[in-house]
Coordinates of C-alpha atoms in Angstrom, one line a residue:
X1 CA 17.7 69.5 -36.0
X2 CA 21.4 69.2 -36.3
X3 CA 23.3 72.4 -35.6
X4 CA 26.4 73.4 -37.6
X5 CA 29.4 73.0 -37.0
X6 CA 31.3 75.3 -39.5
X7 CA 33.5 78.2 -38.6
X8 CA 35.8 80.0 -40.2
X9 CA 39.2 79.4 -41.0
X10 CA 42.5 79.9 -38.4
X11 CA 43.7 83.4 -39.8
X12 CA 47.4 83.8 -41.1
X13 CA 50.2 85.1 -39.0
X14 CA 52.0 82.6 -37.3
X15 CA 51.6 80.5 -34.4
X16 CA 50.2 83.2 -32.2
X17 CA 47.5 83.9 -34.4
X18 CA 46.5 80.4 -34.8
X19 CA 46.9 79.5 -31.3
X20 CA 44.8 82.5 -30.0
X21 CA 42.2 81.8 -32.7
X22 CA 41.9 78.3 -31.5
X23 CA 41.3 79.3 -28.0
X24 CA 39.0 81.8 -28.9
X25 CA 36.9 79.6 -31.3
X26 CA 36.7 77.1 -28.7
X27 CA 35.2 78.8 -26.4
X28 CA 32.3 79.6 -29.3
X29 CA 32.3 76.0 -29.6
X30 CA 31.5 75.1 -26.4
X31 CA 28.5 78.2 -25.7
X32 CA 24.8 76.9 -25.9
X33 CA 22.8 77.9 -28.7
X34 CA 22.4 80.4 -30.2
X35 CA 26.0 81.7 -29.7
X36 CA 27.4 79.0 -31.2
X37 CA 24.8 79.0 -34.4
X38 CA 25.9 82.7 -34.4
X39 CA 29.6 81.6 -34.4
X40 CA 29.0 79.6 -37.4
X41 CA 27.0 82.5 -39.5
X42 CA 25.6 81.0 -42.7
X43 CA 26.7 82.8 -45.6
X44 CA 23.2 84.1 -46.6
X45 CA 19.2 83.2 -45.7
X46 CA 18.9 81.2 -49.2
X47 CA 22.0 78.8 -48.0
X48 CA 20.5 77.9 -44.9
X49 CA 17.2 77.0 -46.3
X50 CA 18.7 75.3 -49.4
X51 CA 19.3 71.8 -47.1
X52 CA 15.5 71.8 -45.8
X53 CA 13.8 72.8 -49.1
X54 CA 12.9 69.3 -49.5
X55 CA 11.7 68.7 -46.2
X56 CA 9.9 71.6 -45.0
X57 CA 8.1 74.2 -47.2
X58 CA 10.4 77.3 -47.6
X59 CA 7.3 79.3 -47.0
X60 CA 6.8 77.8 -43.4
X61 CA 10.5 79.0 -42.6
X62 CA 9.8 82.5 -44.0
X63 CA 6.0 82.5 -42.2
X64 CA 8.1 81.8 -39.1
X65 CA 10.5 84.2 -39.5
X66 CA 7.7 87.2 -40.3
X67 CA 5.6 86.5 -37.1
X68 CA 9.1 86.6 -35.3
X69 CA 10.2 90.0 -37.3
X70 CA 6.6 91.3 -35.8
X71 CA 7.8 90.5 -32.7
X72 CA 11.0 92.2 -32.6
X73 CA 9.1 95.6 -34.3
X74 CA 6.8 95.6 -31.6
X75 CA 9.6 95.3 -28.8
X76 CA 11.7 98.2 -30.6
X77 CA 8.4 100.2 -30.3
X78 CA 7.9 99.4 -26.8
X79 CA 11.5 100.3 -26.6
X80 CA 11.3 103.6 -28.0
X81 CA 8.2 104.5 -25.3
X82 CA 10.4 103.5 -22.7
X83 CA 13.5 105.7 -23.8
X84 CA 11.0 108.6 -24.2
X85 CA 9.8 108.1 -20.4
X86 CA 13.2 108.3 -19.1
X87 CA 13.9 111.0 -21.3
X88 CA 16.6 109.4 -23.4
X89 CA 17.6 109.2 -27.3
X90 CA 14.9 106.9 -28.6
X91 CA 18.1 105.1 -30.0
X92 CA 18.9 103.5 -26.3
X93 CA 15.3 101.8 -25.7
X94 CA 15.6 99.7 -29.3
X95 CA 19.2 99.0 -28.3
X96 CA 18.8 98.1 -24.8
X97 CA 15.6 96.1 -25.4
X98 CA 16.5 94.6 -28.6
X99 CA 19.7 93.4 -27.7
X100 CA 18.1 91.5 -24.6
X101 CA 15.2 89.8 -26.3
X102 CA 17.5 87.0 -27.7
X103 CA 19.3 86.8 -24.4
X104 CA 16.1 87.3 -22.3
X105 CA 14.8 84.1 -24.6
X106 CA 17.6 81.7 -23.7
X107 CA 17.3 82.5 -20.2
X108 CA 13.5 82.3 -19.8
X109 CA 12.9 79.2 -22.4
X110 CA 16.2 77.2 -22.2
X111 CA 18.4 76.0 -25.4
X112 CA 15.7 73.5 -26.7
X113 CA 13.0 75.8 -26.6
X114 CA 14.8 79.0 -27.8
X115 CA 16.3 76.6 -31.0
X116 CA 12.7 75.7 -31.7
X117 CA 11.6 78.8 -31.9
X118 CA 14.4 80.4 -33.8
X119 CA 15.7 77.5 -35.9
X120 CA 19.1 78.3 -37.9
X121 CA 17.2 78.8 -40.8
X122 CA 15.0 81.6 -39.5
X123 CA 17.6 83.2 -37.7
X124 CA 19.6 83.5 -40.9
X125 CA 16.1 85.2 -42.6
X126 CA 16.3 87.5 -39.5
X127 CA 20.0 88.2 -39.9
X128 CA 19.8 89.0 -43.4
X129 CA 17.0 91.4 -42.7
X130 CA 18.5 93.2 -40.2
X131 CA 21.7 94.1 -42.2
X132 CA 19.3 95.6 -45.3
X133 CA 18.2 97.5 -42.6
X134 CA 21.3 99.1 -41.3
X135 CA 23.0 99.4 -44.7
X136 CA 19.7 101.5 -45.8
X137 CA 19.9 103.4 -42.8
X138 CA 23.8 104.2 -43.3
X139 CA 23.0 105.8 -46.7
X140 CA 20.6 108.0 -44.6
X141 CA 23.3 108.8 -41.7
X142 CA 25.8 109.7 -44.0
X143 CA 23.2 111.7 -46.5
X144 CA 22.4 113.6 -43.1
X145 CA 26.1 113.8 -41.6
X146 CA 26.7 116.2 -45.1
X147 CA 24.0 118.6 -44.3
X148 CA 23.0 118.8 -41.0
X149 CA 25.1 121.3 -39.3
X150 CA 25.8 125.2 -40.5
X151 CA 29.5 124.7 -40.8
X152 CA 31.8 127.0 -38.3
X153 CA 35.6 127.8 -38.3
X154 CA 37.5 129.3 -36.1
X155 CA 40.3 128.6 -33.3
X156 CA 38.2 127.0 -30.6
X157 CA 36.8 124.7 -33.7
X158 CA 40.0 123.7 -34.4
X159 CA 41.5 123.0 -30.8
X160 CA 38.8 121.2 -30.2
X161 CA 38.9 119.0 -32.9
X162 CA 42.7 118.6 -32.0
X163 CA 41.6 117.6 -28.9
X164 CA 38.7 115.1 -30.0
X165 CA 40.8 113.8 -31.8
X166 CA 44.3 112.9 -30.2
X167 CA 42.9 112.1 -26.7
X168 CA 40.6 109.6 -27.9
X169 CA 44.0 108.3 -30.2
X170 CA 45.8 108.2 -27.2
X171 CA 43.0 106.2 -25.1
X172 CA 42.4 103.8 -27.8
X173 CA 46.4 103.4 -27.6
X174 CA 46.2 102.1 -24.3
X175 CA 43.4 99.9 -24.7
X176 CA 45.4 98.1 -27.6
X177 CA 48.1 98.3 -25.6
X178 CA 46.1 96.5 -22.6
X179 CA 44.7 93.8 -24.8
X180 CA 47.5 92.7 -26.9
X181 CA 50.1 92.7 -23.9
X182 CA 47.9 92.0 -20.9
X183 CA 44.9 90.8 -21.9
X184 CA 43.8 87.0 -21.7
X185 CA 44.2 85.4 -24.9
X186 CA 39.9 84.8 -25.4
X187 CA 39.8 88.9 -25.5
X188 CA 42.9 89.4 -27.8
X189 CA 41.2 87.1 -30.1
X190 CA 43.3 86.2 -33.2
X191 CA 43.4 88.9 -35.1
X192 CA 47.4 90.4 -36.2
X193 CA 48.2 93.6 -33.6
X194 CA 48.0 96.0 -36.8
X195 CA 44.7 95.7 -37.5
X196 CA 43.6 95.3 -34.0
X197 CA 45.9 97.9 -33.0
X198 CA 44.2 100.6 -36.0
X199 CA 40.8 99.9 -35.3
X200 CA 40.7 99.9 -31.1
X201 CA 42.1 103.5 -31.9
X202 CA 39.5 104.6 -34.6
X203 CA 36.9 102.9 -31.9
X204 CA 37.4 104.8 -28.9
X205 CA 37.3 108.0 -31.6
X206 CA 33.5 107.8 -33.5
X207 CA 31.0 110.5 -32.0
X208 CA 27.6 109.6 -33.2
X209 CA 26.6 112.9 -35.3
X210 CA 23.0 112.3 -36.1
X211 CA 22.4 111.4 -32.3
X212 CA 24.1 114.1 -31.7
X213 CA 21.8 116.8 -33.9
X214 CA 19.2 115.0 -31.9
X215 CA 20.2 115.6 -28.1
X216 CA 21.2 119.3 -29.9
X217 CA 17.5 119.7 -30.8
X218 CA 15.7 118.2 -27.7
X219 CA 17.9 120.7 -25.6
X220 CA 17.5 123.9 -28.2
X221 CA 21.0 124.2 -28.9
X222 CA 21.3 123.5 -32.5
X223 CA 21.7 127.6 -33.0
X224 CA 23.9 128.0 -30.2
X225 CA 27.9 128.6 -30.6
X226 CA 27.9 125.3 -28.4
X227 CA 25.7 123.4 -30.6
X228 CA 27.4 124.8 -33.7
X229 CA 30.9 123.8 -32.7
X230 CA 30.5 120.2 -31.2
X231 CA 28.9 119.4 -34.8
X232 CA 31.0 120.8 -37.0
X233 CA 33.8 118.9 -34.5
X234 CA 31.6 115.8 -34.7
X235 CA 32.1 115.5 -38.6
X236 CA 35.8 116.1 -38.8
X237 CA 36.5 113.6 -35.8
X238 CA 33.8 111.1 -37.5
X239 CA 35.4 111.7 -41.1
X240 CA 38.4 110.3 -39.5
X241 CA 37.6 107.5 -37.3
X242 CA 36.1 106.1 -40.9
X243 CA 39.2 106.1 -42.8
X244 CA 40.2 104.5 -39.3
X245 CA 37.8 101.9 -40.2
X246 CA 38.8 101.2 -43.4
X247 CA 42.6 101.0 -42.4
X248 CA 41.9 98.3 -40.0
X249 CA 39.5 96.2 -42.5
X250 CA 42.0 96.7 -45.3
X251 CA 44.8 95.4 -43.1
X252 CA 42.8 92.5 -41.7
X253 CA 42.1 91.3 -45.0
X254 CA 45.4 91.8 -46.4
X255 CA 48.3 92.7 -44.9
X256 CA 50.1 95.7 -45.0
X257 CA 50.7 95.1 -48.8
X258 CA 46.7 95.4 -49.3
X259 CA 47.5 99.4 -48.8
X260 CA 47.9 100.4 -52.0
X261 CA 44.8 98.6 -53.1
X262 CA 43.0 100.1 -49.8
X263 CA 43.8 103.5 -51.2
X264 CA 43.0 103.1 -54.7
X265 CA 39.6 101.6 -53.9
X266 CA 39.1 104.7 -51.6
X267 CA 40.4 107.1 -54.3
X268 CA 38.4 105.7 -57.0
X269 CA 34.9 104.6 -54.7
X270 CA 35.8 108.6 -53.9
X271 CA 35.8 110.1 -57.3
X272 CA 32.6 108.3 -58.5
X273 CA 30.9 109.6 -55.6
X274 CA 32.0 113.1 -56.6
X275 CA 31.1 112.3 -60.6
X276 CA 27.7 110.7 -59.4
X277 CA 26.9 113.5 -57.5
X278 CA 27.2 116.1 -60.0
X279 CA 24.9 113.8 -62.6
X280 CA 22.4 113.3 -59.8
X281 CA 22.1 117.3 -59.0
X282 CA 21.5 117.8 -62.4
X283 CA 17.9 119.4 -63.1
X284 CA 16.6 116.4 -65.5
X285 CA 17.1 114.1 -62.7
X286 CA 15.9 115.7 -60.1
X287 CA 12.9 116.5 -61.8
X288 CA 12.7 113.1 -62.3
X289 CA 13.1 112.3 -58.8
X290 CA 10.4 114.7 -57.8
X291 CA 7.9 113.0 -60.3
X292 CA 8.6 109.6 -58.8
X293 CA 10.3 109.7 -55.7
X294 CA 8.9 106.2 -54.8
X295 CA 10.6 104.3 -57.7
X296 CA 14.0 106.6 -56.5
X297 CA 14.0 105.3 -53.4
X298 CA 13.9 101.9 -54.9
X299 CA 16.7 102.7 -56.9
X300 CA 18.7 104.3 -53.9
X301 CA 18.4 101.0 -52.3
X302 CA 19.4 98.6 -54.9
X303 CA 22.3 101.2 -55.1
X304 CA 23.2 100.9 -51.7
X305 CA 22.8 96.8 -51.4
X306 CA 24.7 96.6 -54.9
X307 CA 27.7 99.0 -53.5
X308 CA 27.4 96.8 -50.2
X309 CA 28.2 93.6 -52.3
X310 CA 30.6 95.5 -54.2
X311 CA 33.1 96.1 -51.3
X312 CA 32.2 92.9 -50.2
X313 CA 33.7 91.4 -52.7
X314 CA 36.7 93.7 -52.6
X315 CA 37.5 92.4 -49.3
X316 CA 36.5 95.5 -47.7
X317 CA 33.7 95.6 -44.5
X318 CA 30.0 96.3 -46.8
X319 CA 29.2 99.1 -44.9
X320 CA 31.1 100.9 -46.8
X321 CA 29.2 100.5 -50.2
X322 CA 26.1 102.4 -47.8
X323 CA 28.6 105.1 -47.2
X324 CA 29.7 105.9 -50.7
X325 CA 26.0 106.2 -51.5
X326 CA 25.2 108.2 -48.7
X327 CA 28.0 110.6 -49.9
X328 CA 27.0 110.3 -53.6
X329 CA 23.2 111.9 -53.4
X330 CA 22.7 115.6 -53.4
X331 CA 22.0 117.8 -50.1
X332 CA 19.9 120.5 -49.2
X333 CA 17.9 119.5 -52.6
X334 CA 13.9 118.8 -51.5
X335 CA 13.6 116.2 -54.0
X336 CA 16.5 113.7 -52.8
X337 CA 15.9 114.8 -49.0
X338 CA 12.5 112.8 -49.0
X339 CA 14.1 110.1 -51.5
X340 CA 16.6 109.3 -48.3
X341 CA 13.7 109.7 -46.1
X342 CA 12.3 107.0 -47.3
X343 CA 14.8 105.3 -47.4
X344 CA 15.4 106.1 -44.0
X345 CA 12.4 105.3 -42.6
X346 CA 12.5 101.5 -44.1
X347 CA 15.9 101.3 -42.6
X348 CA 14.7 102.7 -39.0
X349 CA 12.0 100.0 -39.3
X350 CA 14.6 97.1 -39.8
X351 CA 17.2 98.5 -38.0
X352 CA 16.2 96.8 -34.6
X353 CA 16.1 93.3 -36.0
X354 CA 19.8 93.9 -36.5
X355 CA 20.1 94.7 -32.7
X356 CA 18.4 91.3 -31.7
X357 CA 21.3 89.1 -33.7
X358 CA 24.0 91.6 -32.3
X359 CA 22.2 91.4 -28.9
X360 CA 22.4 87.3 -28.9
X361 CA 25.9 87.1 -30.4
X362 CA 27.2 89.6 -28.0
X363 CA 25.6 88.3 -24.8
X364 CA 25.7 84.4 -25.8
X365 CA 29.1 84.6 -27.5
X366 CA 30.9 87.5 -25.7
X367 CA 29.8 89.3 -22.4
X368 CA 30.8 86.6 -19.9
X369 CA 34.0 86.3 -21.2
X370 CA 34.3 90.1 -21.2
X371 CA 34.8 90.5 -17.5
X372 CA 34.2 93.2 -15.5
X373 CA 37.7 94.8 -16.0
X374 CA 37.2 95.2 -19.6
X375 CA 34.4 96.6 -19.6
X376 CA 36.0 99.0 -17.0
X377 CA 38.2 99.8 -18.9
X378 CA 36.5 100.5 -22.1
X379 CA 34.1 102.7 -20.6
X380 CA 36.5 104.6 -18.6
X381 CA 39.0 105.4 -21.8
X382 CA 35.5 106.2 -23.7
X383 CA 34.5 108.9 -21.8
X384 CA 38.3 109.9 -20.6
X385 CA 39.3 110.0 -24.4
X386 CA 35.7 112.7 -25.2
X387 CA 34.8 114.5 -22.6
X388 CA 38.9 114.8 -21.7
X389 CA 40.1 115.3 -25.0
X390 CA 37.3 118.2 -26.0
X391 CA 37.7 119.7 -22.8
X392 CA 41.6 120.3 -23.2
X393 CA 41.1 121.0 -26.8
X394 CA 38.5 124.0 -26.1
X395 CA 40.2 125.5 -23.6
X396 CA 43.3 125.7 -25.8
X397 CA 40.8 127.4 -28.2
X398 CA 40.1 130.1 -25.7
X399 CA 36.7 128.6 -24.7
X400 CA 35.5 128.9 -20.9
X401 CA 36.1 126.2 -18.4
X402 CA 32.0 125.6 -18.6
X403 CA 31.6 125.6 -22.8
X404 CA 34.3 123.2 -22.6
X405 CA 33.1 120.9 -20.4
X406 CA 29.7 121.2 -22.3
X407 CA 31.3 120.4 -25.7
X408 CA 33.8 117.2 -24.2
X409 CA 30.2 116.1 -23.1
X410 CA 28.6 116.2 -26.3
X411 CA 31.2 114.9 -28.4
X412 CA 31.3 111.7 -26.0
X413 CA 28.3 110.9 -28.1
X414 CA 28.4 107.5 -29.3
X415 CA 25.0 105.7 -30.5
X416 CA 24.4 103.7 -33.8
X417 CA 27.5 104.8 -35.4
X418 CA 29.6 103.2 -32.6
X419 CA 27.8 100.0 -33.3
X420 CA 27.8 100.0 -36.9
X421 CA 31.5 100.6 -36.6
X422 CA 31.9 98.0 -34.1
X423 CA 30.2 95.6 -36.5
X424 CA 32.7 95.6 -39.1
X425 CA 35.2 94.8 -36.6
X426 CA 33.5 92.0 -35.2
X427 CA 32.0 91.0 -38.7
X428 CA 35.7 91.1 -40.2
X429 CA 37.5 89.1 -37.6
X430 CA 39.1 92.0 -35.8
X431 CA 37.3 91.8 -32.2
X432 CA 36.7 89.2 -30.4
X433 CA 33.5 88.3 -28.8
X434 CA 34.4 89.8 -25.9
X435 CA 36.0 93.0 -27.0
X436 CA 33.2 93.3 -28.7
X437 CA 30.8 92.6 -26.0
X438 CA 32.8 95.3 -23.8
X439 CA 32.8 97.8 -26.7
X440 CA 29.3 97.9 -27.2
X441 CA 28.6 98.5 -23.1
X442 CA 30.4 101.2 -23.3
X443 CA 28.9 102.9 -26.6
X444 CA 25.7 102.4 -24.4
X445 CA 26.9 103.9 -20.9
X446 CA 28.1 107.1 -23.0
X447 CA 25.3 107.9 -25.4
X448 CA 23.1 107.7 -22.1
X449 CA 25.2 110.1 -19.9
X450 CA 25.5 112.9 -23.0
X451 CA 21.6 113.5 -22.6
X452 CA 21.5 113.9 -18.1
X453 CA 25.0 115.3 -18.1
X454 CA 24.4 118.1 -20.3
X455 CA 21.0 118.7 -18.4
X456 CA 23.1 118.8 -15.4
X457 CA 25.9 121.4 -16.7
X458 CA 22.9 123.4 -18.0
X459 CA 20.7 123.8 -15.0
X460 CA 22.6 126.8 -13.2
X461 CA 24.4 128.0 -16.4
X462 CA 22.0 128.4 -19.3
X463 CA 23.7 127.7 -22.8
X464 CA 23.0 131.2 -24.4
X465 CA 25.0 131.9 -27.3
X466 CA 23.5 132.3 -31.0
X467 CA 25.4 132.2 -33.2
X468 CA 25.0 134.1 -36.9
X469 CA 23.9 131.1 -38.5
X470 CA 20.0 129.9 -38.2
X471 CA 20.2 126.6 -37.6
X472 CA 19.1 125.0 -41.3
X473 CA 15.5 124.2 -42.1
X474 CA 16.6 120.7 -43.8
X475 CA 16.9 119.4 -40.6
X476 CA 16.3 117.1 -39.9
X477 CA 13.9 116.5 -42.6
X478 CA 15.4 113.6 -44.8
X479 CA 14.8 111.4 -42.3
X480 CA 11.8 111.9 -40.0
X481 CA 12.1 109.2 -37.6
X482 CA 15.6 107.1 -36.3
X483 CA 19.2 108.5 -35.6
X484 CA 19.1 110.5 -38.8
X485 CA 16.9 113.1 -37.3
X486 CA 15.6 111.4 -33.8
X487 CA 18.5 110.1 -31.5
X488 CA 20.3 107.9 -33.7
X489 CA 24.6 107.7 -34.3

């Protein structure tokens, strides 16, 4: 079977860009499979069965691709006992295992082998189900991200959103800094400095509220001041890093003269949210949602794949269709909370098959490359940017040197939302394989040192400070199982 060659086009933006794109696609060029069939990504499942319909039976390519989905399921179970044994966010074990099955594969069968059993065209079946997966699971983070904290003011709120938020700015500063002046043309990758530049800055920000709730809960701290604060801190740093995001795809994909479209896509995906969600609270629909919550989460999910395609088309990273969804359906209303629990639980499912094609374009495509220095580097400026930046911001709120050292540890939370933010970089053109590769290392290395670290700060000095607030009884139930209620970000 003859692999394809295609790749994408040299971006615009002069001779650098062209030249750095050139090195960096070469090196795709020359990896084994399946790093360089990942390179190539075929636009959907249906094109890359489309040239062997005639030869082979689409049904033996999707019987191929099912037995290999029960595979990965099984692995992101086994994965989830592990994480549970060593007392980590379930979150970690589907990662961690899922992203070193394809890996494990290549090293274990060799190239031949590995392309036999996942062919182009199953890999592309096994793509495309792993992105329904995390855009159904989005609309669930986000749903959850709305109502899953009691909401606190205050000054050490504030300082400590200050803090979680200009620290981690100024880190991600210095890691654009490193890579467009210093670092070897295969990291820089070809993307223009803006983009690059906006999005290293809104990476090095995200904290992974949903994981977070989760460690929160494990530990008993979600009616604690402690608790109380690093979520409420969580959603404004988060609320940021997204329009982050969205800056940085925008850019990519247009130029600085693609701002004024940016922001009137934002405004208007904004204000239908807004109208949606009044028309969606009202009492005829929710009773109709409570009659037949089955056929709404149906509908939720053609919503969310329809908004995905949507922005898609707009130029914009698809994620963000999930997000406006997420942000459209009512909270604290029983009838939509199981509707996104559904929902939630057929994304949680799918979710992992996602982390096998990251796991084999990362470690096939991107982690040699990386270097050791990078990686460094990342992880170092990932936890100095958190843990450094609430630390300073909470004591400028008045908070002891212990609660704010708790709360920079929490906030350096990273999990699924780290990823799924990474993925639109990588999936837009932005990172390279291996700023990519190092960026997802370090999401790893600091969503497993919030859960030990804040066991660690705990052991001699109890966190014992309720707050007036009960913690809320809707949570976490929209989403029973996965980062939206059980160590997801």
């Amino acid at each position: 079977m003859q692999r394809s060659d295609a790749r994408p086009a040299p971006p615009a933006g002069g001779d650098l860009a062209s030249a750095t794109w050139e090195s960096s696609h070469a090196a795709e060029a020359a990896l084994p499979w399946p790093g360089h069939v990942l390179a190539a990504q075929p636009a959907s499942a249906a094109e890359a069965l489309t040239p062997v319909a005639g030869l082979v039976p689409v049904m033996a390519w999707l019987g191929h691709a099912a037995l290999i989905l029960a595979v990965v399921l099984l692995a992101a179970q086994a994965g989830r006992w592990l994480a549970r044994l060593l007392r980590q966010p379930e979150v970690i074990g589907e990662i961690v295992l899922g992203m070193v099955c394809g890996p494990a594969l290549l090293a274990l069968a060799g190239p031949d082998l590995a392309q036999a059993l996942l062919p182009p065209q199953v890999l592309a079946v096994i793509r495309a189900v792993g992105h329904v997966g995390l855009i159904l699971f989005l609309v669930a983070v986000v749903h959850e991200l709305r109502s899953a904290a009691v909401r606190v003011s205050g000054r050490t709120v504030t300082w400590t959103a200050i803090g979680a938020t200009v620290v981690p700015l100024a880190a991600g500063g210095v890691l654009a800094a490193y890579v467009l002046l210093a670092a070897d043309p295969a990291v820089r990758g070809g993307a223009p400095a803006a983009p690059l530049a906006v999005f290293l800055l809104a990476a090095l920000t995200v904290t992974a509220v949903p994981v977070l709730a989760r460690i929160l809960a494990d530990k008993a701290a979600v009616g604690t001041g402690i608790g109380q604060i690093s979520m409420t801190v969580a959603m404004i740093v988060d609320a940021c890093a997204w329009l982050l995001v969205a800056l940085a795809v925008g850019l990519m994909n247009g130029g600085p003269g693609s701002l004024p479209r940016f922001a009137l896509l934002l405004a208007a995906g904004l204000a239908v949210t807004a109208l949606a969600r009044r028309l969606l609270a009202a009492a005829r629909v929710t009773a109709a949602v409570t009659r037949r919550p089955r056929a709404a989460s149906v509908v939720v999910a053609v919503a969310a794949l329809t908004a995905a395609g949507v922005m898609d088309t707009f130029g914009f990273a698809d994620i963000f269709g999930a997000v406006f969804i997420g942000l459209a359906i009512p909270v604290k209303i029983g009838a939509w909370s199981q509707t996104v629990g559904t929902v939630a639980r057929v994304g949680h499912r799918l979710v992992p098959v996602y982390f096998v094609v990251a796991g084999i374009a990362v470690f096939a495509a991107g982690l040699g490359s990386a270097g050791w220095t990078l990686i460094a580097l990342c992880v170092a400026l990932g936890i100095a940017g958190k843990v450094g930046g609430g630390y300073a911001g909470a004591r400028m709120g008045g908070a002891s040197r212990h609660d704010s050292l708790l709360l920079g540890v929490l906030l350096n939370t990273r999990g699924l939302t780290e990823l799924v933010v990474l993925q639109a970089g990588f999936a837009a053109g932005i990172l390279s394989p291996a700023l990519y590769a190092a960026l997802v290392v370090m999401a790893l290395v600091t969503t497993g040192l919030t859960g030990p670290a804040y066991t660690l700060l705990t052991r001699r000095h109890p966190v014992a400070h309720p707050v007036a607030h009960p913690a809320p009884r809707d949570v976490p139930p929209a989403a029973p199982e996965g980062e939206t209620s059980r160590a997801r970000g």
